[in-house]
Structure formats: C-alpha cells, structure tokens
Amino acid sequence: MTGSMDLPAKGGFSFDLCRRNNMLEKNGLKLPGFRKTGTTIVGLVFQDGVVLGADTRATEGPIVADKNCEKIHFMAPNIYCCGAGTAADTEAVTDMVSSQLQLHRYATGHESRVVTALTLLKSHLFRYQGHVSAALVLGGVDCTGPHLHTVYPHGSTDTLPFATMGSGSLAAMSVFESKYKEGLTREEGIQLVSDAICAGIFNDLGSGSNVDVCVITKGKTEYLRNHQLPNPRTYASSKGYSFTKGQTEVLSTKITPLKQKVEVTGGGDAMEE
Amino acid sequence: MAIADTPSAARRCSSSTGWRPGAIWPYLDGTGPSQGRVLCSRAGSPSSSGVVRPSPAHILGSDRCGFASGGVAGAAEAQNDIDVLNPPPEVEKLNHKKELLVQPSSSMDVNCQRSLTMYPCVTGTSVIAFKYKDGVIMACDTGASYGSTLRYKSVERIKAVGKHSLIGASGEFSDFQEILRYLDELTLSDHMWDDGNSLGPKEIHSYLTRVMYNRRNKFDPLWNSLVLGGVKKGPKGDEKYLGMVNMIGTHFEENYVATGFGNHLAIPILRAEWHEDITFEEAVKLVEKCLLVLLYRDRSSINKFQIAKITTEGPTIHPPYSLKAYWGFSHFENPAQGAVGSW
C-alpha cells in the first residue's frame, strides 16, 4: 500500500533537505561558504590532438587559498579534464568518473573514449540538477580522433574547436577568438593556450599565479606542470642574505651585567612524590 | 495674496530646508538644466532633468523670495517651496501632465511628476577607444536594444563635441541624448565668450564627471558609461586625452578604455597589443579585432560598426560598415562525429 516505501530502489537525489535548507536560510541561517577555483581554463584542438591549459589559483572569497593548485585532472591516460567551479566538486566528480573509466577499460580491454567520459560526467551532473557546481573542459585523443568538450554544472555539453571556462573565460576567449585558426602546430597551440591563460591571469582577479599546460596526442600525453611562471617572487634573493658585523653603524654601547647567582632564602618545599 | 494665510501654506513655508522630491537644484559648479522648459515625464524612464515648472510668482508672492522671477537661481528657489506631494490646484493646472499609459513603478507617489531612474530602457552596448599616433580612435556598433529586442539598428553612439573632442556612450540612449544637449549648451555658451579659446577634452571630461556624480548623489543617475577622447594643443604641443566616466561618477584617464562588455572582451586584447604611437592602419586593424570578438561573444552587439577618429584637424566619424565573421571551423560542421547519436 502507499507507505513510506515508495522511494526508488537506487539512484536519484533526495531533495527533501533542500526545502529545510531554504527554510533555514529564510529564517536567517548563514550557509557555510565553499572554496571555489575562480579560474581560467581553456582547451583547443590542434592538428595532432588537444592542448588543455589552466591557471593555478584557488580562491576562497577574496583570499587566495592555494596559489599553486592543480586544475588539470587525470581521467584516463589519453583523456584529461580541467575543472572550474567548486574545487571539491570538480575533484570528486573527475575522480569518480576516472575510476569508472578504469573499470570500463578492464571490462572492455580497450582505450577509453572521450565521449564515454563525457556521457558519464553529464549524466551525473544532470542528476544533481546543478548542485554539483563543476564546469569542466574535457579533452582527449582516442581511436576516433581528437575531441574537446565543455560540460556545464547543469549537465549540458558543447563540442568545440576551442573552449574556455571559469571567471577568466571572457579574457581567454577574446584571445582565442582573435587568434585561433585550424591546423595549428604543437608549438603554436601551446603558445596560444599560454597566451589565453595569461590573459585570464592578468585581467581577471579570480585567476592568477602560474600556467599549467597538458598536450594530448595519439599515444602520448605530456603534462607540463607550471609551464610558465609569469608571477615570480621578485624580492627573494637567490644568494641568501648575509648580515656581517660592521654593516650597521653602532651609535652607543651600554653593558649591564646580569647577576650571576641567585640566592634562595628559606627552604623550598620538597617536591611531592 | 499673503503667503502664510492657510495652514497648508504655512507648512510649505516652514519646510524650506531638506531635500524634497521634485526640487530642482542647480549643480555645484553653477550650471544646471535651464529653467523654464517644460519637460514631460515618461513612464519608466524618467526625463533626466526632471520636470521644470514655470515660476508661479503669484502664488509665492514677490515678498517671499528676494530674487527676480526670471533668473535661473530665482526660479530654482521658487520651485523648492512648492509642496510637491500635495500641490495646490493652480500649480497643477499650470503643469503639463502627460497621460501615462503605463503606471510608473517608482517608489514615489504617482502624483509626483518626477520618478527616479530605476532601470534603463533603450541601451547601447560597448564602446572601445584608444590613443594612436595622431590622436584618439573610437569605435562602437550602431545598435540599441530595448530589453532583449534589437530595436534600433542605425544609432550613432559617437558624437563630436566642439572641435577637439569625441564622446561615445553606452547605456541608456535617452540619457546620452540629454547629455549631448548639456554639452551643446556648454559649448555654445563657451563660444559666445568669443575669446579665441575653446573647450578641450580635459575640460569636457571634468564637466561630465561633475554632472554624472551630482546626479548619482541625487539617486537619479544618467545611466551611461561615457568615453571622452580628444586632442588639443597644450603647453607641451598636441596633447592627446582619453578618459571615461560611468554612471556613478567614477572617472579616470587611460591610454585605452572600453565600456560594458568591452571591459571583459576588448581590454585583454588591448592590454596585450596596444603600444605607444600605433599608426592609423594598425589602430583600425586592432579595433576591428576587438569589435569582431565583441560581435561573436556579446549578445547585444550587431554587425554594423562605426569608427571615429579625432586629430588636430578635427573629428571624423566614418560611415558604418560590417565585418566579416568566420564560421568555417570543421568542428562546427559535424559536432557529433565522434559519437553519432550522442547529445
């Protein structure tokens, strides 16, 4: 009969607590904030494969929480994924799909395809109706060729020759729209991706620090961690600091000797056993 | 007719301080909207200088205000003492009231003929400008949207001001037209001095900053971002000037500026590729690069642009033209080629 057992057997997100959360928020509860990546992530297709790029700054509101984080996540040996949005969500979702792809590889014995990763990601994100705040740029090369996709938090995807996501996406997109053409070489591709990420780093407050690049071609993947470091610490001296005697001028000297001995009068209490 | 006869009149007399809705205050630098013109209030988008009523001297009595009723300051003083929320019927009859088909949704009383700017109605999108070798180049598209409808497709959002400057505006178009009227009055009264001197871009920028900031302080902004560029002979030779003011009065001077979406899409390109003494041909190529990106990525942009330049010879506004957009990427042809049937 209609009892409490009409929940589906598996799967499905229970939205019961959402109503309670909304009610609490309306009554003045401040929900905890979360660390976002406030990012610039880009990808483009060049003649032999795909180049992905990302900045390395993770922000928590106005503060830089991690100045050299990794935003290019491993999905499969031939597929990598850049993540923007809530850092926990992008990490968890890419890890989860990466494990699912590994299991699938064991089952089939073949190299993973980019569309497999894409479908797993978009089904998961759609089921969570945008509450998993992960905006991803997924790229890889498989037996059907190079592929580049963007995945939005609500589960929609695009297949594009060049893509940008994150808060710095407009700055990076302006570089891509003005300079991208088909059939780029590897060096041109890496240069264009670095230019786009640098545009995001220097023109967007949510992006900063260094440039990570990942080049995926048929049979080979190169992860160039910190490919460019356009924000060096300029004040640190590489030779170290030395403060030799005589560098500071001594104006006057006064020496007050401390008492060498202290007399203890009266017996102290013996320590308790 | 003595003024303090009725209690309501007494109330009016006593409330001579404090801000009242509808009061017309002259601007701090002495200029102000010229009194005596009767303007109508439009539903939703207010006339920017509010409604100005003719000075009803017979109501206030000549002994009330010590000013001649014809002067600007006199008229302003006279307006301040009218109780706007409960105006006397004689004043009401004198006023030109436009029939409002749509009730304004302002926070003020409907009887009040001046409502504060709540939202813009007809808006223009980005303007980009930068200094080049001979002067300043400015460009924008010629579209104006009414909400999400592209209503007007041949709108000139860049105009010359005097001999030395160009002004470009994004945001509410009616406020831009009003600003042009203020600038007309300004340049005209400056011309009437007939002293051989003319207003340069620095002066116009300063005037616009004051106008925008004072309007913002009255919670009735002119909903625009203005770009002001020009060249004028100064003590160090020909001095190029480029500045920007926005609706809250923030102003600055820079070598390259952009409003609206141009801030996000065009400024990164300009920061990377602008350099001092860029030639006109290179400048046009750079401008077209930025305009093309805006065309691709700004939803309210149209493919019809105007480029204007100002040099020591004067302002030139070129006729509008279109840019060629490229849609031939192979990935656009068959996006699902990797997996037929996927979505």
XYZ file of C-alpha atoms in Angstrom:
616
model
C 0.000 0.000 0.000
C 1.123 3.582 -0.011
C 3.571 3.590 2.829
C 6.945 5.100 3.335
C 8.468 2.526 0.992
C 7.690 4.305 -2.272
C 11.256 5.633 -2.567
C 13.114 4.405 -5.664
C 15.372 1.431 -5.024
C 18.625 3.132 -6.044
C 19.820 6.339 -7.576
C 18.055 9.649 -7.553
C 18.871 12.638 -5.432
C 16.635 13.219 -2.429
C 15.626 16.853 -2.420
C 13.905 16.663 0.996
C 16.638 18.519 2.812
C 16.647 21.301 0.221
C 13.300 22.558 1.451
C 14.534 22.507 5.018
C 17.703 24.343 3.987
C 15.699 27.010 2.188
C 13.501 27.434 5.244
C 16.542 27.809 7.493
C 18.099 30.320 5.127
C 14.916 32.372 5.093
C 14.935 32.395 8.887
C 18.404 33.860 8.966
C 20.836 30.939 8.912
C 24.007 31.771 7.062
C 25.040 28.789 4.966
C 28.773 27.974 5.045
C 30.761 29.167 2.072
C 32.850 26.909 -0.061
C 36.164 27.151 -1.782
C 35.797 27.966 -5.459
C 38.517 27.863 -8.020
C 37.705 31.262 -9.658
C 39.551 30.149 -12.695
C 40.648 30.359 -16.245
C 40.608 27.006 -18.019
C 40.970 26.584 -21.764
C 41.337 23.891 -24.388
C 41.920 23.830 -28.100
C 42.236 21.305 -30.892
C 45.396 21.474 -32.975
C 46.445 19.365 -35.916
C 47.691 16.348 -33.943
C 45.492 16.450 -30.857
C 44.330 18.584 -27.991
C 46.038 21.150 -25.744
C 44.499 21.940 -22.357
C 45.538 24.845 -20.136
C 44.685 26.153 -16.694
C 45.832 28.735 -14.173
C 46.794 27.666 -10.660
C 44.958 29.937 -8.231
C 42.238 28.673 -5.879
C 40.249 31.387 -4.093
C 38.053 31.360 -1.025
C 36.102 34.540 -1.481
C 38.661 37.363 -1.652
C 41.549 35.271 -0.332
C 43.856 33.089 -2.367
C 43.589 29.733 -0.642
C 46.054 27.807 -2.801
C 48.456 29.661 -5.051
C 49.669 26.635 -6.958
C 46.849 24.139 -7.169
C 46.360 21.588 -9.954
C 43.296 22.122 -12.057
C 44.057 19.658 -14.840
C 42.775 16.307 -13.612
C 43.611 12.850 -14.883
C 40.711 10.897 -16.339
C 42.472 8.284 -18.454
C 45.956 8.055 -19.946
C 44.583 9.707 -23.090
C 41.941 11.959 -21.515
C 42.424 14.919 -19.182
C 39.863 17.280 -17.691
C 40.224 20.879 -16.462
C 37.830 21.896 -13.726
C 36.342 25.237 -12.692
C 33.763 25.979 -10.018
C 33.747 24.491 -6.548
C 37.107 22.776 -6.030
C 35.669 19.841 -4.063
C 33.053 19.183 -6.713
C 35.490 19.172 -9.617
C 37.923 16.894 -7.756
C 35.262 14.436 -6.658
C 33.453 14.255 -9.966
C 36.604 13.789 -12.036
C 37.952 11.187 -9.599
C 34.695 9.285 -9.708
C 34.469 9.249 -13.492
C 38.157 8.358 -13.715
C 37.543 5.217 -11.600
C 34.514 4.318 -13.667
C 36.603 4.648 -16.841
C 39.293 2.403 -15.357
C 36.754 -0.280 -14.537
C 35.346 0.069 -18.041
C 38.838 -0.364 -19.500
C 39.269 -3.545 -17.514
C 35.939 -4.793 -18.771
C 36.436 -3.954 -22.444
C 40.208 -4.154 -22.819
C 40.250 -1.027 -24.999
C 41.431 2.549 -24.608
C 38.755 4.824 -23.139
C 36.902 7.120 -25.463
C 36.324 10.816 -24.731
C 32.587 10.532 -25.351
C 32.392 7.847 -22.647
C 33.866 10.237 -20.095
C 31.583 12.971 -21.425
C 28.434 10.887 -21.059
C 29.333 9.712 -17.552
C 30.027 13.294 -16.452
C 26.912 14.834 -17.958
C 24.567 12.149 -16.627
C 25.953 12.581 -13.129
C 25.763 16.377 -13.218
C 22.255 16.369 -14.651
C 21.050 14.038 -11.925
C 22.289 16.560 -9.347
C 20.487 19.420 -11.119
C 23.371 21.880 -10.956
C 24.027 21.468 -7.239
C 27.353 19.834 -8.095
C 28.990 23.037 -9.229
C 31.569 21.711 -11.673
C 32.268 23.394 -15.014
C 34.718 21.279 -16.976
C 36.779 21.344 -20.127
C 37.280 17.743 -21.197
C 39.795 16.881 -23.873
C 41.479 13.792 -25.205
C 42.528 11.741 -28.196
C 41.083 8.303 -28.827
C 40.695 5.946 -31.775
C 38.162 8.287 -33.427
C 40.417 11.337 -33.250
C 40.924 14.393 -31.018
C 37.904 15.678 -29.104
C 37.272 18.736 -26.979
C 34.106 19.240 -24.926
C 32.817 21.643 -22.286
C 30.497 20.413 -19.544
C 28.322 22.852 -17.604
C 27.147 22.333 -13.994
C 23.603 21.519 -15.060
C 24.723 18.793 -17.403
C 24.722 20.385 -20.855
C 27.753 19.888 -23.082
C 29.278 21.509 -26.143
C 31.686 20.129 -28.701
C 34.017 22.868 -29.829
C 37.322 23.528 -31.586
C 38.345 25.867 -28.741
C 36.759 26.428 -25.371
C 37.209 28.474 -22.199
C 35.504 28.259 -18.799
C 35.711 29.961 -15.436
C 35.708 33.580 -14.333
C 38.560 34.422 -16.695
C 36.823 32.779 -19.626
C 35.954 36.066 -21.348
C 39.521 37.313 -21.278
C 40.806 33.967 -22.569
C 38.038 33.730 -25.173
C 38.952 37.145 -26.552
C 42.473 35.802 -27.217
C 41.124 32.629 -28.829
C 38.549 34.396 -30.976
C 41.138 36.763 -32.356
C 43.982 34.287 -32.892
C 42.670 30.729 -33.323
C 42.833 29.054 -36.695
C 42.615 25.426 -37.782
C 45.670 23.248 -38.223
C 47.920 24.802 -35.582
C 51.214 23.113 -34.832
C 52.128 21.868 -31.384
C 54.266 24.921 -30.539
C 51.641 27.347 -31.842
C 48.960 25.525 -29.865
C 50.935 25.651 -26.613
C 51.769 29.328 -27.218
C 48.146 30.243 -27.885
C 46.943 28.357 -24.810
C 49.586 30.063 -22.641
C 48.591 33.461 -24.079
C 44.966 32.809 -23.273
C 45.709 31.710 -19.715
C 47.984 34.714 -19.222
C 45.170 36.989 -20.422
C 42.980 35.379 -17.753
C 45.709 35.659 -15.103
C 46.390 39.326 -15.719
C 42.868 40.548 -16.452
C 40.764 38.501 -14.025
C 41.055 38.731 -10.265
C 39.922 35.163 -9.701
C 42.806 33.716 -11.730
C 46.476 34.018 -11.093
C 49.874 32.508 -10.391
C 51.134 30.077 -12.995
C 50.170 28.382 -16.238
C 49.679 24.597 -16.451
C 49.543 23.002 -19.892
C 48.685 19.470 -20.981
C 49.300 18.262 -24.535
C 47.478 15.109 -25.623
C 48.309 13.419 -28.905
C 47.757 9.908 -30.245
C 49.648 7.599 -27.954
C 51.376 10.332 -25.936
C 50.381 12.753 -23.216
C 52.602 15.440 -21.770
C 51.583 17.197 -18.587
C 53.641 20.400 -18.395
C 53.104 21.420 -14.820
C 53.957 25.108 -14.275
C 54.857 25.547 -17.925
C 55.039 29.318 -17.368
C 55.635 31.220 -14.175
C 54.694 34.789 -15.065
C 54.369 35.909 -11.423
C 57.761 35.305 -9.831
C 58.630 36.406 -6.325
C 60.900 39.268 -7.129
C 62.097 40.140 -3.669
C 63.609 36.811 -2.616
C 67.345 36.829 -3.014
C 68.702 33.662 -4.578
C 72.108 34.097 -2.924
C 70.595 34.316 0.529
C 71.067 37.176 2.953
C 74.126 37.957 4.973
C 74.328 40.456 7.770
C 78.027 40.855 8.506
C 79.305 42.783 11.505
C 80.006 46.360 10.699
C 77.075 46.761 8.210
C 75.076 48.611 10.809
C 76.613 51.692 12.383
C 76.791 51.441 16.195
C 75.978 54.753 17.830
C 76.449 53.914 21.532
C 77.060 50.867 23.745
C 75.835 50.206 27.293
C 76.507 46.889 29.042
C 74.530 45.901 32.145
C 75.874 42.654 33.676
C 73.174 40.300 34.926
C 73.528 38.858 38.442
C 75.378 35.558 38.143
C 73.939 33.879 41.167
C 70.522 33.958 42.686
C 70.300 33.283 46.446
C 67.333 31.200 47.511
C 66.390 32.101 51.103
C 64.363 29.669 53.190
C 63.850 26.081 52.330
C 61.668 25.336 49.485
C 59.019 22.740 49.767
C 60.182 19.344 48.778
C 58.636 18.100 45.607
C 55.800 15.756 46.112
C 56.497 12.178 45.283
C -2.245 87.307 -1.507
C -0.308 86.737 1.674
C 1.532 83.532 1.781
C 1.079 82.410 5.377
C -2.699 82.608 5.341
C -3.639 78.968 5.207
C -2.129 76.242 7.361
C -1.022 74.333 4.307
C 0.768 77.388 3.054
C 2.404 77.774 6.436
C 3.573 74.184 6.196
C 5.054 74.969 2.851
C 6.884 77.997 4.169
C 8.402 76.171 7.079
C 9.774 73.284 5.092
C 12.357 75.299 3.298
C 15.279 73.060 4.130
C 15.928 69.464 3.288
C 15.580 67.518 0.078
C 12.164 67.363 -1.365
C 11.040 65.236 -4.274
C 10.884 67.219 -7.437
C 13.100 70.045 -6.239
C 15.402 71.379 -8.919
C 18.797 72.166 -7.518
C 21.449 73.875 -9.584
C 24.651 71.879 -9.932
C 27.545 72.640 -7.654
C 29.579 74.187 -10.419
C 26.868 76.750 -11.062
C 25.477 75.288 -14.261
C 22.222 73.436 -14.329
C 19.383 72.442 -16.559
C 17.996 75.650 -17.962
C 14.806 76.535 -16.210
C 11.638 77.453 -17.925
C 11.442 74.489 -20.276
C 8.548 72.202 -19.538
C 9.522 68.561 -19.894
C 7.248 65.550 -19.608
C 7.961 62.510 -17.518
C 7.945 59.244 -19.411
C 6.718 56.003 -17.971
C 9.582 54.007 -16.593
C 12.465 56.014 -17.956
C 12.477 59.468 -16.461
C 13.416 62.647 -18.229
C 16.760 63.235 -16.774
C 16.459 66.776 -15.591
C 13.018 66.265 -14.088
C 10.012 68.439 -14.645
C 10.552 72.152 -14.520
C 7.555 74.290 -13.819
C 7.271 77.924 -14.767
C 7.789 80.151 -11.796
C 4.363 80.898 -10.355
C 5.170 84.238 -8.804
C 1.575 84.998 -7.992
C 1.389 82.004 -5.684
C 4.527 82.598 -3.749
C 4.327 86.345 -3.702
C 7.151 88.605 -4.592
C 7.988 89.255 -0.951
C 8.713 85.568 -0.336
C 11.735 85.173 -2.493
C 14.105 88.021 -2.898
C 15.097 87.003 -6.415
C 13.778 88.220 -9.715
C 11.483 85.581 -11.083
C 13.290 85.409 -14.383
C 16.711 84.369 -13.098
C 17.888 80.798 -13.052
C 18.641 80.898 -9.347
C 15.345 82.618 -8.677
C 13.354 80.017 -10.463
C 15.215 77.276 -8.622
C 14.488 78.872 -5.272
C 10.854 79.304 -6.190
C 10.425 75.638 -7.164
C 11.850 74.458 -3.862
C 8.961 75.869 -1.903
C 6.175 74.116 -3.718
C 4.751 71.228 -1.789
C 5.120 68.616 -4.483
C 3.251 65.770 -2.836
C 0.139 67.910 -2.330
C 0.372 70.635 -4.928
C -2.220 73.366 -4.967
C -4.691 73.107 -7.866
C -3.438 76.297 -9.550
C 0.037 74.814 -9.813
C -1.362 71.516 -11.033
C -3.268 73.230 -13.829
C -0.174 75.059 -14.993
C 1.808 71.867 -15.280
C 1.900 69.841 -18.407
C 0.966 66.332 -17.418
C 1.489 63.609 -19.917
C -1.088 60.839 -19.890
C 0.762 57.822 -18.622
C -0.412 54.715 -20.375
C 1.741 52.566 -18.145
C 1.797 53.489 -14.481
C 5.361 54.159 -13.440
C 6.559 51.636 -10.950
C 8.658 54.081 -8.999
C 8.785 54.204 -5.276
C 7.375 57.695 -5.253
C 3.804 58.827 -5.342
C 2.221 58.620 -8.772
C 1.190 62.259 -8.500
C 4.812 63.186 -8.239
C 5.851 64.027 -11.741
C 9.423 63.057 -11.368
C 10.433 59.472 -10.735
C 13.947 58.322 -10.077
C 15.864 56.239 -12.550
C 15.216 52.593 -11.704
C 16.381 50.788 -14.803
C 17.499 51.668 -18.309
C 15.144 51.053 -21.228
C 16.901 51.544 -24.562
C 20.533 50.630 -24.189
C 23.634 50.669 -26.314
C 26.431 48.170 -25.809
C 30.200 48.590 -25.628
C 32.357 51.444 -26.864
C 36.116 50.970 -27.272
C 38.690 53.703 -27.699
C 42.439 54.148 -27.543
C 45.120 56.689 -28.324
C 47.105 56.305 -31.501
C 49.865 58.275 -33.193
C 47.790 61.199 -34.478
C 45.063 61.308 -31.847
C 42.326 59.101 -30.487
C 40.321 56.413 -32.250
C 36.888 55.372 -31.000
C 34.553 52.660 -32.234
C 31.231 51.079 -31.394
C 28.356 49.304 -33.061
C 25.263 51.157 -34.181
C 22.640 49.127 -32.351
C 20.356 49.984 -29.435
C 18.365 47.280 -27.664
C 15.026 47.628 -25.946
C 15.453 44.959 -23.303
C 16.257 41.838 -25.267
C 14.832 43.160 -28.566
C 17.244 44.711 -31.024
C 15.073 47.735 -31.615
C 17.254 50.292 -33.366
C 19.960 49.380 -35.820
C 21.272 52.734 -37.003
C 22.048 54.673 -33.912
C 25.076 56.942 -33.697
C 26.591 56.489 -30.292
C 29.699 58.538 -31.016
C 29.366 62.291 -31.464
C 31.772 65.173 -31.853
C 31.884 67.792 -29.114
C 33.316 71.103 -30.227
C 36.438 70.969 -32.364
C 38.591 68.926 -30.037
C 36.661 66.003 -28.646
C 34.603 62.922 -29.337
C 32.121 61.447 -26.898
C 30.930 57.849 -27.036
C 28.284 56.382 -24.755
C 26.924 53.016 -23.754
C 23.840 52.515 -21.601
C 20.549 54.355 -21.696
C 20.287 56.175 -25.004
C 17.885 58.900 -23.907
C 20.291 59.933 -21.157
C 23.015 60.177 -23.790
C 20.825 62.483 -25.852
C 20.262 64.629 -22.782
C 23.999 64.756 -22.120
C 24.500 65.925 -25.706
C 22.046 68.770 -25.050
C 24.000 69.791 -21.931
C 27.214 69.695 -23.956
C 25.571 71.804 -26.677
C 24.660 74.451 -24.127
C 28.135 74.274 -22.662
C 29.955 74.670 -25.961
C 27.540 77.349 -27.123
C 27.935 79.487 -24.045
C 31.687 78.983 -24.271
C 31.631 80.061 -27.915
C 29.715 83.192 -27.020
C 32.651 84.412 -24.948
C 34.361 84.784 -28.328
C 37.802 84.844 -26.776
C 39.501 82.501 -29.222
C 39.630 79.757 -26.619
C 37.640 76.563 -26.954
C 36.835 73.731 -24.586
C 39.287 70.882 -24.774
C 38.718 67.229 -23.910
C 40.051 67.618 -20.354
C 37.501 70.314 -19.589
C 34.630 68.388 -21.101
C 35.639 65.261 -19.179
C 35.745 67.241 -15.966
C 32.312 68.744 -16.658
C 30.812 65.338 -17.429
C 32.318 63.884 -14.252
C 30.657 66.578 -12.167
C 27.329 66.113 -13.925
C 27.354 62.324 -13.509
C 28.488 62.383 -9.900
C 25.992 65.011 -8.819
C 23.166 63.137 -10.497
C 24.227 59.947 -8.699
C 24.165 61.768 -5.395
C 20.533 62.609 -6.004
C 19.810 58.910 -6.632
C 18.780 59.800 -10.168
C 21.731 58.827 -12.322
C 22.232 59.289 -16.023
C 22.527 55.624 -16.854
C 25.577 55.785 -19.113
C 29.230 54.927 -19.370
C 30.837 57.733 -21.323
C 34.117 57.715 -23.215
C 35.672 61.086 -23.885
C 38.637 61.422 -26.239
C 40.299 64.350 -27.916
C 43.403 66.228 -28.969
C 44.182 69.811 -28.128
C 47.256 71.935 -28.338
C 48.730 72.332 -24.905
C 51.919 73.709 -23.406
C 53.770 70.566 -24.465
C 52.424 70.502 -28.005
C 49.469 68.429 -29.139
C 48.173 66.594 -26.116
C 46.027 63.520 -26.664
C 43.480 62.832 -23.954
C 41.276 59.829 -23.323
C 39.062 59.347 -20.301
C 35.984 57.572 -19.117
C 33.119 58.372 -16.709
C 30.473 55.943 -15.621
C 27.020 56.375 -14.135
C 28.205 56.580 -10.552
C 30.832 59.180 -11.320
C 33.947 57.003 -11.370
C 36.328 58.631 -13.798
C 39.843 58.007 -14.944
C 42.232 58.717 -17.760
C 43.942 55.937 -19.688
C 45.580 55.055 -22.963
C 42.800 52.606 -23.864
C 39.284 52.289 -22.463
C 36.230 50.195 -23.084
C 32.729 50.185 -21.631
C 30.340 47.367 -20.867
C 31.315 44.012 -22.285
C 34.316 45.609 -23.878
C 35.883 45.653 -20.416
C 35.984 41.866 -20.376
C 36.500 41.079 -24.044
C 38.402 44.001 -25.575
C 40.655 45.217 -22.739
C 42.675 41.942 -22.581
C 43.437 42.294 -26.292
C 44.298 45.990 -25.938
C 46.499 45.335 -22.922
C 48.486 42.792 -24.919
C 48.668 44.568 -28.265
C 48.412 48.332 -27.768
C 51.621 50.274 -27.888
C 52.530 53.930 -27.964
C 52.382 55.651 -31.374
C 50.449 52.933 -33.152
C 49.669 54.063 -36.715
C 46.149 54.622 -38.000
C 46.135 51.486 -40.165
C 47.338 49.296 -37.293
C 44.848 51.017 -34.990
C 41.962 50.199 -37.314
C 43.101 46.554 -37.503
C 43.291 46.370 -33.700
C 39.874 47.983 -33.332
C 38.374 45.568 -35.832
C 39.893 42.646 -33.943
C 38.197 43.802 -30.742
C 34.900 44.563 -32.490
C 34.861 41.097 -34.057
C 35.312 39.402 -30.686
C 32.506 41.574 -29.314
C 30.333 40.594 -32.258
C 30.908 36.901 -31.574
C 30.504 36.996 -27.830
C 28.226 39.921 -26.860
C 24.596 39.145 -27.430
C 23.540 42.759 -27.863
C 26.135 43.586 -30.485
C 25.247 43.874 -34.179
C 27.412 43.587 -37.269
C 27.361 47.267 -38.141
C 30.132 49.392 -36.734
C 31.272 52.960 -36.790
C 34.822 54.104 -36.356
C 35.577 57.686 -35.430
C 38.858 59.456 -35.009
C 39.930 62.801 -33.679
C 43.147 64.529 -34.634
C 44.390 68.078 -34.620
C 42.490 68.559 -37.894
C 39.221 67.826 -36.118
C 36.790 64.985 -35.581
C 35.913 62.477 -38.319
C 33.119 59.966 -37.959
C 33.322 57.368 -40.700
C 30.194 55.833 -42.216
C 29.069 52.494 -40.778
C 30.293 49.179 -42.201
C 30.239 45.460 -41.412
C 32.947 42.971 -40.542
C 33.307 39.506 -41.994
C 32.755 36.798 -39.433
C 34.268 33.344 -39.831
C 32.121 30.282 -39.258
C 34.047 27.674 -41.209
C 35.579 25.553 -38.461
C 35.365 21.866 -39.279
C 34.173 21.137 -35.736
C 31.114 23.274 -36.345
C 30.119 21.185 -39.313
C 29.590 17.904 -37.541
C 29.955 18.192 -33.787
C 28.693 14.676 -33.099
C 31.089 12.956 -35.481
C 32.888 11.191 -32.643
C 29.721 9.504 -31.451
C 26.768 9.588 -33.786
C 23.537 9.902 -31.863
C 25.062 11.427 -28.746
C 23.663 14.689 -27.425
